[in-house]
PDB file of C-alpha atoms in Angstrom:
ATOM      1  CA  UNK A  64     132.323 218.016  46.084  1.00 45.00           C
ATOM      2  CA  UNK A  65     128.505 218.332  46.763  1.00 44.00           C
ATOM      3  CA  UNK A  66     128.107 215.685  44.500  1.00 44.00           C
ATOM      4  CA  UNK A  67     130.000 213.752  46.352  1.00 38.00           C
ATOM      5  CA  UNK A  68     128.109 213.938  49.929  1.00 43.00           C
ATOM      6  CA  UNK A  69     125.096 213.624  48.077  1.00 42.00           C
ATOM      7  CA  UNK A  70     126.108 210.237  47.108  1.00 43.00           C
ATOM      8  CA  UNK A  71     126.944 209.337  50.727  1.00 45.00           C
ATOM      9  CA  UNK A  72     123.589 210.248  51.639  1.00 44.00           C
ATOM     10  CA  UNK A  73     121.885 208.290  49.353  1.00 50.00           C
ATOM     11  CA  UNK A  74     124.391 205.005  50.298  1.00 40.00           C
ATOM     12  CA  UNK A  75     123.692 205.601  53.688  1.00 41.00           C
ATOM     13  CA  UNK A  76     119.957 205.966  53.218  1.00 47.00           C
ATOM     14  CA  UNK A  77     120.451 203.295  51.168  1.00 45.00           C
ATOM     15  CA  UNK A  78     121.651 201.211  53.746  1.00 44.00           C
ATOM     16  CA  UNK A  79     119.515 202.454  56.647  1.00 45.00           C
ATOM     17  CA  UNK A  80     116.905 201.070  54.710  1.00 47.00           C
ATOM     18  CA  UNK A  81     118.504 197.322  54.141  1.00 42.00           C
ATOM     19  CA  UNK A  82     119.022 197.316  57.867  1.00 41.00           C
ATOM     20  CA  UNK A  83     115.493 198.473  58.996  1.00 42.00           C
ATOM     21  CA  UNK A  84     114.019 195.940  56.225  1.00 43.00           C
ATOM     22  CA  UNK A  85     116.340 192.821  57.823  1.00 43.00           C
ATOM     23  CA  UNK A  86     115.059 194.089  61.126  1.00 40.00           C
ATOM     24  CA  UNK A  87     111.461 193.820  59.886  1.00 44.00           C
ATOM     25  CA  UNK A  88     112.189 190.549  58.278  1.00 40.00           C
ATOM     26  CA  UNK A  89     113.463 188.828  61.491  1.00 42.00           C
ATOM     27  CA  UNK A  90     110.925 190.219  63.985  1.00 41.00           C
ATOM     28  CA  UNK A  91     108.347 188.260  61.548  1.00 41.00           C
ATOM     29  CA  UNK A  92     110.646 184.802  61.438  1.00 44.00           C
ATOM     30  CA  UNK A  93     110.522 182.025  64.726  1.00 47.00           C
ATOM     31  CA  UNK A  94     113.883 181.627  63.569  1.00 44.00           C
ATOM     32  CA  UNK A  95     113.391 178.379  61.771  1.00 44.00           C
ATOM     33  CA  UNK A  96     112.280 180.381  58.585  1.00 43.00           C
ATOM     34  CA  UNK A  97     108.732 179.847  59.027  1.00 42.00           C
ATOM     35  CA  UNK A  98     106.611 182.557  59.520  1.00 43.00           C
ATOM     36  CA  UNK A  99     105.073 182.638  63.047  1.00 44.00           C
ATOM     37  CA  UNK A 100     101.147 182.385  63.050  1.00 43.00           C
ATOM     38  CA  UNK A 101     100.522 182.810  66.761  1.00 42.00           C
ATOM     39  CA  UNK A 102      97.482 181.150  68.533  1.00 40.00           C
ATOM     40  CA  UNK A 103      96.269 179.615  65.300  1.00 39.00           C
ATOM     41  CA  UNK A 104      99.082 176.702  65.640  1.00 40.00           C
ATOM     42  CA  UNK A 105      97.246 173.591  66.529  1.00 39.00           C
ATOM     43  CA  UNK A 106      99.405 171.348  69.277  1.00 42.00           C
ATOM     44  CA  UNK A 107      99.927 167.627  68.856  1.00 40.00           C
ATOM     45  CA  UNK A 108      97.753 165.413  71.178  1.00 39.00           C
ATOM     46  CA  UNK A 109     100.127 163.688  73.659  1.00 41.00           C
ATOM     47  CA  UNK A 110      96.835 161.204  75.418  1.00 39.00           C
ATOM     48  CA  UNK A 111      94.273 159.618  74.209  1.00 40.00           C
ATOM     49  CA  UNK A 112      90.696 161.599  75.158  1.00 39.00           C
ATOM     50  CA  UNK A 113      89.579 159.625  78.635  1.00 39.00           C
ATOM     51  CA  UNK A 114      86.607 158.772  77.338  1.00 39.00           C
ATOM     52  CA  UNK A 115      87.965 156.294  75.041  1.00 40.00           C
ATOM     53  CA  UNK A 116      89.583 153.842  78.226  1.00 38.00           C
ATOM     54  CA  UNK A 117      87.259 151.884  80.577  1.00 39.00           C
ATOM     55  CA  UNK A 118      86.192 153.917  83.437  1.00 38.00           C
ATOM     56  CA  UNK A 119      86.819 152.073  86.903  1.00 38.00           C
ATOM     57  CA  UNK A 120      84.336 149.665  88.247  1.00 40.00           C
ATOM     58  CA  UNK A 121      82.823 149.538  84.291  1.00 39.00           C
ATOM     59  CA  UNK A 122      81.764 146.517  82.655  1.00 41.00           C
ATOM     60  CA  UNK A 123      85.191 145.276  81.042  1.00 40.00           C
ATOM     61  CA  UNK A 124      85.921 141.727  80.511  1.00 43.00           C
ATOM     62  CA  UNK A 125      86.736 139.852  83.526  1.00 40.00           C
ATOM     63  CA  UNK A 126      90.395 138.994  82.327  1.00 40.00           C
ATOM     64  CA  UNK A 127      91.405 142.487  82.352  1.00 41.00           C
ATOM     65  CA  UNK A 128      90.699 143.188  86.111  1.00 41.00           C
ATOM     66  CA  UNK A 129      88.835 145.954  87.810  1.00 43.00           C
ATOM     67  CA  UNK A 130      89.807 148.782  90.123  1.00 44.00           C
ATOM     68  CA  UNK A 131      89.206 149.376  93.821  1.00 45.00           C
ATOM     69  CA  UNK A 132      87.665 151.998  95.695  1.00 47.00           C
ATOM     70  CA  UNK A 133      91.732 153.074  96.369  1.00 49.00           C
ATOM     71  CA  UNK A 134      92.401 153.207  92.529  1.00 47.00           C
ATOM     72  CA  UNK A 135      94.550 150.213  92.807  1.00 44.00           C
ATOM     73  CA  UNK A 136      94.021 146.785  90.955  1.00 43.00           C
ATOM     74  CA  UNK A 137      91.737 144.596  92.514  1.00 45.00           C
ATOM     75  CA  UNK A 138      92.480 141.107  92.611  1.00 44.00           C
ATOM     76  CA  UNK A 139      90.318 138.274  91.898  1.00 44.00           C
ATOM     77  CA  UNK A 140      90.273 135.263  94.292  1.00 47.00           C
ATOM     78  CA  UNK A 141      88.723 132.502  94.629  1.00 45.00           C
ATOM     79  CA  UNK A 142      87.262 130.873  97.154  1.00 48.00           C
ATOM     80  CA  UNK A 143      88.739 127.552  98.066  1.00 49.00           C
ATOM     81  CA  UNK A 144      86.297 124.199  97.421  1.00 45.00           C
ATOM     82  CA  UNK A 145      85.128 123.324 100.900  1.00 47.00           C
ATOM     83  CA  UNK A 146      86.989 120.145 102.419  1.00 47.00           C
ATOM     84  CA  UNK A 147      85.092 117.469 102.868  1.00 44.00           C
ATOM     85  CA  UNK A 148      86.012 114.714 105.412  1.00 47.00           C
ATOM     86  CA  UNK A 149      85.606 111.123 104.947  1.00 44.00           C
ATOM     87  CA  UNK A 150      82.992 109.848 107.092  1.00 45.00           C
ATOM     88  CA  UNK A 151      84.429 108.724 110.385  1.00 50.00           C
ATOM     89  CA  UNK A 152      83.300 105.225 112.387  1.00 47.00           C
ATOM     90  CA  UNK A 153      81.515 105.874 115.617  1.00 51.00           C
ATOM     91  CA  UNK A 154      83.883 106.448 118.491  1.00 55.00           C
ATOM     92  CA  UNK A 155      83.411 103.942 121.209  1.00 58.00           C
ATOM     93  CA  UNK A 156      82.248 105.357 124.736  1.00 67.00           C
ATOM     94  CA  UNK A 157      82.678 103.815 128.584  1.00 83.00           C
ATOM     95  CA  UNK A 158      84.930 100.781 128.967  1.00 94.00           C
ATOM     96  CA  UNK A 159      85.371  97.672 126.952  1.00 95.00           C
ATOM     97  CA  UNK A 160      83.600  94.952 127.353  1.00 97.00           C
ATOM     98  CA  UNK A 161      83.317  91.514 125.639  1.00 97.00           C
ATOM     99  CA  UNK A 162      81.701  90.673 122.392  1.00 98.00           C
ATOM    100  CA  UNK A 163      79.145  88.355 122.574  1.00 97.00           C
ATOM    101  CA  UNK A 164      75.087  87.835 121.150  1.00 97.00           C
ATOM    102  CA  UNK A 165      73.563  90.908 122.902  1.00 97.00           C
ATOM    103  CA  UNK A 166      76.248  93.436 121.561  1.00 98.00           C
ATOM    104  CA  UNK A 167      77.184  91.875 117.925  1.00 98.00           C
ATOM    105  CA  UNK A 168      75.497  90.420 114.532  1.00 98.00           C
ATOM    106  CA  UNK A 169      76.857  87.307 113.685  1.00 98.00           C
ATOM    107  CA  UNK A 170      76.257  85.955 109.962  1.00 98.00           C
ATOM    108  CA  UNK A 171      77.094  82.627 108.965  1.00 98.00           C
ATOM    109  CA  UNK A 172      78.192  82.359 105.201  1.00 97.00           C
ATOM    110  CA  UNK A 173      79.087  78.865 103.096  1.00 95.00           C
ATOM    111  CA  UNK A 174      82.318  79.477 100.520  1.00 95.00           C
ATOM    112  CA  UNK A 175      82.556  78.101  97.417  1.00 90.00           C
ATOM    113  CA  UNK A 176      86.790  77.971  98.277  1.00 89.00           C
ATOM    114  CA  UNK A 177      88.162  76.799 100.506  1.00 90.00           C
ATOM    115  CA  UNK A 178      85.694  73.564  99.545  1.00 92.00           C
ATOM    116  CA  UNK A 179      83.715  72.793 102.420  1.00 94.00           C
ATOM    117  CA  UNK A 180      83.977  75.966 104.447  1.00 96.00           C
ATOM    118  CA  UNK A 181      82.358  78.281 106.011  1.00 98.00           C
ATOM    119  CA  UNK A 182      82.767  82.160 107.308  1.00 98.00           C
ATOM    120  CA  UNK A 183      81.553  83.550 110.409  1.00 98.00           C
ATOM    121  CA  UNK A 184      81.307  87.179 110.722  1.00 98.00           C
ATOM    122  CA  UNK A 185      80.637  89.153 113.769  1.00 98.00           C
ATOM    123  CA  UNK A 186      79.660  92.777 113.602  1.00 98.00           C
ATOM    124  CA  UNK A 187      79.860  95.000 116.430  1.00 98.00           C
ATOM    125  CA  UNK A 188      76.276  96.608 117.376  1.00 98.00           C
ATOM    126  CA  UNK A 189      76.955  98.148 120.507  1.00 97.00           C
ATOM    127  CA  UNK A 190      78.085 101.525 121.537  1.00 96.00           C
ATOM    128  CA  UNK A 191      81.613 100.436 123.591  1.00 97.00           C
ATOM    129  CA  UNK A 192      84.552  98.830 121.819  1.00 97.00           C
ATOM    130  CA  UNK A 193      84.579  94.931 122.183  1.00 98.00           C
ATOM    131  CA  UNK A 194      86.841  92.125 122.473  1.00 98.00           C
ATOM    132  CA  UNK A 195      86.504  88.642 120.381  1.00 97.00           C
ATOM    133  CA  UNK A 196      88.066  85.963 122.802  1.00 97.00           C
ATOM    134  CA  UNK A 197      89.252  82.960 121.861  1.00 97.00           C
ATOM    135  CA  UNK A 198      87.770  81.233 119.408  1.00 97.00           C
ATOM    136  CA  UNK A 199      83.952  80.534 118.321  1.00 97.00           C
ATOM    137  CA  UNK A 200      81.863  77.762 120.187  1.00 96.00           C
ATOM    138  CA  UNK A 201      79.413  76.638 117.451  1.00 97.00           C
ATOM    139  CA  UNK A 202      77.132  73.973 118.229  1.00 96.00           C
ATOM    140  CA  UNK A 203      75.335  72.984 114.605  1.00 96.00           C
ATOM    141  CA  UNK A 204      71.794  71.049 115.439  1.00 94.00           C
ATOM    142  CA  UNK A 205      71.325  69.149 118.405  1.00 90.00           C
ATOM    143  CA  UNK A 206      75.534  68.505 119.129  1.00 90.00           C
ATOM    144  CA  UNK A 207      76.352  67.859 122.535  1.00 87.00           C
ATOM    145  CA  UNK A 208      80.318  68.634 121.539  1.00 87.00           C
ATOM    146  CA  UNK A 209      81.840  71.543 120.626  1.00 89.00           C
ATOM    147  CA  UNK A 210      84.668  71.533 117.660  1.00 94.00           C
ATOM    148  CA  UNK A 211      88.107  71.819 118.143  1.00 96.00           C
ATOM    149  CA  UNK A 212      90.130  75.011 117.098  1.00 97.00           C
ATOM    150  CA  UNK A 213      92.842  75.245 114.907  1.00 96.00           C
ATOM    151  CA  UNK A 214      96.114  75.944 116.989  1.00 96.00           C
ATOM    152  CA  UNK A 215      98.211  77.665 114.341  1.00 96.00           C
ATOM    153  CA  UNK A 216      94.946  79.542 113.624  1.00 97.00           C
ATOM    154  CA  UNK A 217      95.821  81.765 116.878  1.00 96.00           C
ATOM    155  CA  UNK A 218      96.711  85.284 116.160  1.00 96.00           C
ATOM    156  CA  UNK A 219      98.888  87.312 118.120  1.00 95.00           C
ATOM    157  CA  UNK A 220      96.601  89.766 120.288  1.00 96.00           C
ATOM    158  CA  UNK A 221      92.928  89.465 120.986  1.00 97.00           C
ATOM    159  CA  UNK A 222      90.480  90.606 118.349  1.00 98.00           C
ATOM    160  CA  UNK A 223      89.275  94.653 118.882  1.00 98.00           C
ATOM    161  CA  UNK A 224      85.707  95.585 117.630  1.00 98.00           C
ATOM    162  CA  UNK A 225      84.748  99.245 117.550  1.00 98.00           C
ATOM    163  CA  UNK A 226      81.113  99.796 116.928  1.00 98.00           C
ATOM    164  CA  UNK A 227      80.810  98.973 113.697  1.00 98.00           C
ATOM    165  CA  UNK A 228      83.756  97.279 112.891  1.00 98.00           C
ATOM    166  CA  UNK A 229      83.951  93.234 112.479  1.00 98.00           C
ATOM    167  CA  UNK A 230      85.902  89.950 112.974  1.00 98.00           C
ATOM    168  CA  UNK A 231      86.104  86.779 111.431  1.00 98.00           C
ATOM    169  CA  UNK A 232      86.772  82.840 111.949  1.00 98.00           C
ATOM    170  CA  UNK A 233      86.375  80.347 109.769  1.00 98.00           C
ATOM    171  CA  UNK A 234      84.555  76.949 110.015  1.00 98.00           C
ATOM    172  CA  UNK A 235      85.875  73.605 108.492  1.00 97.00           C
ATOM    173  CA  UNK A 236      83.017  71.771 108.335  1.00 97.00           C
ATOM    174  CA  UNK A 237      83.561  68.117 106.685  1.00 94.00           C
ATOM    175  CA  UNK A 238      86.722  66.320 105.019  1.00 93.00           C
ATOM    176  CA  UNK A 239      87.061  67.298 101.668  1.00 84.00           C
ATOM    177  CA  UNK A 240      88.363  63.864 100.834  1.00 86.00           C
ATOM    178  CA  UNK A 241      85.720  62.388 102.238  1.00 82.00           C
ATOM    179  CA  UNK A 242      87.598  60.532 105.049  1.00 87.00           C
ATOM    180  CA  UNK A 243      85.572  62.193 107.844  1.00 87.00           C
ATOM    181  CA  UNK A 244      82.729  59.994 109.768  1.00 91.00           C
ATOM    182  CA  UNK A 245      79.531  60.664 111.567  1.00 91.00           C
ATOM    183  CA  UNK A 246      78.106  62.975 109.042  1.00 92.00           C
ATOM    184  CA  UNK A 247      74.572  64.400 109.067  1.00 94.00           C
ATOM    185  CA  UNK A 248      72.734  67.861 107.602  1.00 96.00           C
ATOM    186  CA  UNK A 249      72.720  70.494 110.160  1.00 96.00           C
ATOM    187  CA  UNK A 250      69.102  72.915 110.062  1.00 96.00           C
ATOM    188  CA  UNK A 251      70.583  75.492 112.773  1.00 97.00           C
ATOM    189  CA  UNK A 252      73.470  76.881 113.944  1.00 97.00           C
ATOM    190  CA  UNK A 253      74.567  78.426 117.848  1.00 97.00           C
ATOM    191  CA  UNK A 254      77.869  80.121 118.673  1.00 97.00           C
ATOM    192  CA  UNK A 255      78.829  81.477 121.789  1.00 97.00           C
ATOM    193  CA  UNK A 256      81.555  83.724 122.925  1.00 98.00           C
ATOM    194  CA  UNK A 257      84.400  83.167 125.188  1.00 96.00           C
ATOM    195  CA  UNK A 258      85.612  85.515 128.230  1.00 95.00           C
ATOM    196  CA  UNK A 259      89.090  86.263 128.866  1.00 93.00           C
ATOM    197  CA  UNK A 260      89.696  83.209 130.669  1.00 89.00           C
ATOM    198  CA  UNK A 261      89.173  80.849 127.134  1.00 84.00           C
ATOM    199  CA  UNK A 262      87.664  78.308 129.738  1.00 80.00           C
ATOM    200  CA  UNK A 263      84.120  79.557 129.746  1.00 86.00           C
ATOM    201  CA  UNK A 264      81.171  80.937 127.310  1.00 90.00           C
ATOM    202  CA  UNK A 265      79.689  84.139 128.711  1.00 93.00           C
ATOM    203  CA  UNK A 266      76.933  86.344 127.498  1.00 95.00           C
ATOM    204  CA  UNK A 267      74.142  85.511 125.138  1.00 95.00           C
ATOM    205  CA  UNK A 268      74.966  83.499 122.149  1.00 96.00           C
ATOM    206  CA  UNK A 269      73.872  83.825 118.606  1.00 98.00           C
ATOM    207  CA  UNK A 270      71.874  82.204 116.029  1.00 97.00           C
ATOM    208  CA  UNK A 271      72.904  82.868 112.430  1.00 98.00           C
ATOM    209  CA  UNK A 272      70.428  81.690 109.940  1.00 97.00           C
ATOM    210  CA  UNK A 273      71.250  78.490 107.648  1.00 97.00           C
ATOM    211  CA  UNK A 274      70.411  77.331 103.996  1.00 95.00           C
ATOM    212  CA  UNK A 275      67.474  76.725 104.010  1.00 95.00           C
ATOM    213  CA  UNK A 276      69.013  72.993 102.938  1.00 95.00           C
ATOM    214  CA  UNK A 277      71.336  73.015 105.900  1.00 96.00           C
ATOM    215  CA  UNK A 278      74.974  72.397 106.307  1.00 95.00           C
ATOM    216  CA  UNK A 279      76.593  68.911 106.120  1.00 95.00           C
ATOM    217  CA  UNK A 280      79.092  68.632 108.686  1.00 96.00           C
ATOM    218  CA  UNK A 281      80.860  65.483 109.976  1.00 94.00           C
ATOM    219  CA  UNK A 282      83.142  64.956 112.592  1.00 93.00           C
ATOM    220  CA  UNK A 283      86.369  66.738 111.240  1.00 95.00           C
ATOM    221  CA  UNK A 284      84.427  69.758 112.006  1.00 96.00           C
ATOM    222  CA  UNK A 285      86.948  72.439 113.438  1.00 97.00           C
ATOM    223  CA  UNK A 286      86.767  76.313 113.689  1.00 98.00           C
ATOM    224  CA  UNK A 287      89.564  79.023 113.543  1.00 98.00           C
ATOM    225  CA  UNK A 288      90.604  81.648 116.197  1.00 98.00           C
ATOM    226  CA  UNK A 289      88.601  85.056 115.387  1.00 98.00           C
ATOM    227  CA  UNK A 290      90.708  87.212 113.324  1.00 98.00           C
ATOM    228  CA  UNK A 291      90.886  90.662 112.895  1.00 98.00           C
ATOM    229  CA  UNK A 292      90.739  90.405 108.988  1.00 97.00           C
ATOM    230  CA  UNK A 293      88.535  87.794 106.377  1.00 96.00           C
ATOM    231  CA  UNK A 294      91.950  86.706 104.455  1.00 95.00           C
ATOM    232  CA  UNK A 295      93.655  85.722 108.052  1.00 96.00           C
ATOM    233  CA  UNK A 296      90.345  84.091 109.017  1.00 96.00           C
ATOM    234  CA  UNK A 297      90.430  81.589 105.409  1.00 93.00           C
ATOM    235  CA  UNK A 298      93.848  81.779 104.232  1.00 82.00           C
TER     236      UNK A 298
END
């Protein structure tokens, strides 16, 4: 019978022993099975270290931007190309008058086509818009007479000049068959301006320069109205 509880004793030691030892055991396990080491577990980086990115307002490459003063993304611009305008023709002052020698540049130009021709051009000098009346009075040399115009020459409103600009007529000056009489070689050339009326010259005229071999004119010599453009003026 002692025997007996003396072998309870020692199973119970016994197993007071197994239990303190699985105590023990889990106190030293995280539960995963590995052993716990404490503070000496190094942690896994989650960022890179800051002093690997650019730092704002560093020297990066232009494509990848920079940062404002407010931490936000700056954003390049660029300034626009300034306009430039096309140059603009002189703006007329005061009220219109007429065009005539004291307030225009006339040039007198032989054409190769249309054969026996010639162009007039009149350039506007003054400071006030001007108007071409009419037709141009030429007188070539010494002529007493002054050339016919062209009827279905006449355009439909009365040549405008601002400054600058200029008009055009056109002078037929012998037959290009050679039907026309009278003929002679013409050293200098006049032409005068009309006023609104068409029945009078007014103003100074002008004297555009010649070859210096002259113009041969006969008496089928006849002049255009001024036009506003050189294709109306020969075509």
């Amino acid at each position: 019978m002692s025997s007996l509880r003396t072998s309870r004793t020692r199973l119970v030691g016994a197993a007071a022993t197994v239990v303190l030892a699985a105590l023990s055991l889990t106190a030293c396990n995280d539960g995963t099975g590995a052993r716990n080491e404490g503070a000496a577990t190094a942690t896994t980086p989650t960022a890179s270290s800051s002093s690997d990115a650019p730092s704002a307002g560093s020297g990066s490459d232009s494509s990848s931007g920079s940062s404002s003063s407010d931490g936000k993304p700056a954003t390049a611009t660029t300034k626009p190309a300034p306009h430039t305008s096309a140059p603009k023709e002189p703006a007329s002052s005061g009220k219109p008058v007429t065009c005539e020698g004291s307030n225009t540049k006339t040039v007198a130009a032989p054409l190769s086509r249309p054969l026996n021709h010639m162009l007039l051009t009149v350039t506007n000098t003054g400071g006030k818009r001007c108007y071409l009346y009419g037709y141009p009075a030429v007188r070539f040399g010494e002529a007493q007479a002054v050339p016919p115009v062209i009827e279905d020459s006449q355009p439909q409103a009365v040549v405008t000049l601002e400054p600058g600009q200029t008009g055009y007529a056109s002078v037929s000056l012998s037959a290009g068959d050679g039907s026309g009489s009278n003929g002679y070689t013409a050293k200098s050339l006049t032409v005068y301006f009309h006023g609104s009326s068409g029945n009078e010259s007014v103003g100074a005229g002008a004297h555009p320069s010649l070859p210096a071999k002259g113009i041969y004119v006969d008496d089928s010599l006849k002049v255009t109205y001024w036009q506003q453009s050189m294709d109306d003026a020969i075509g």
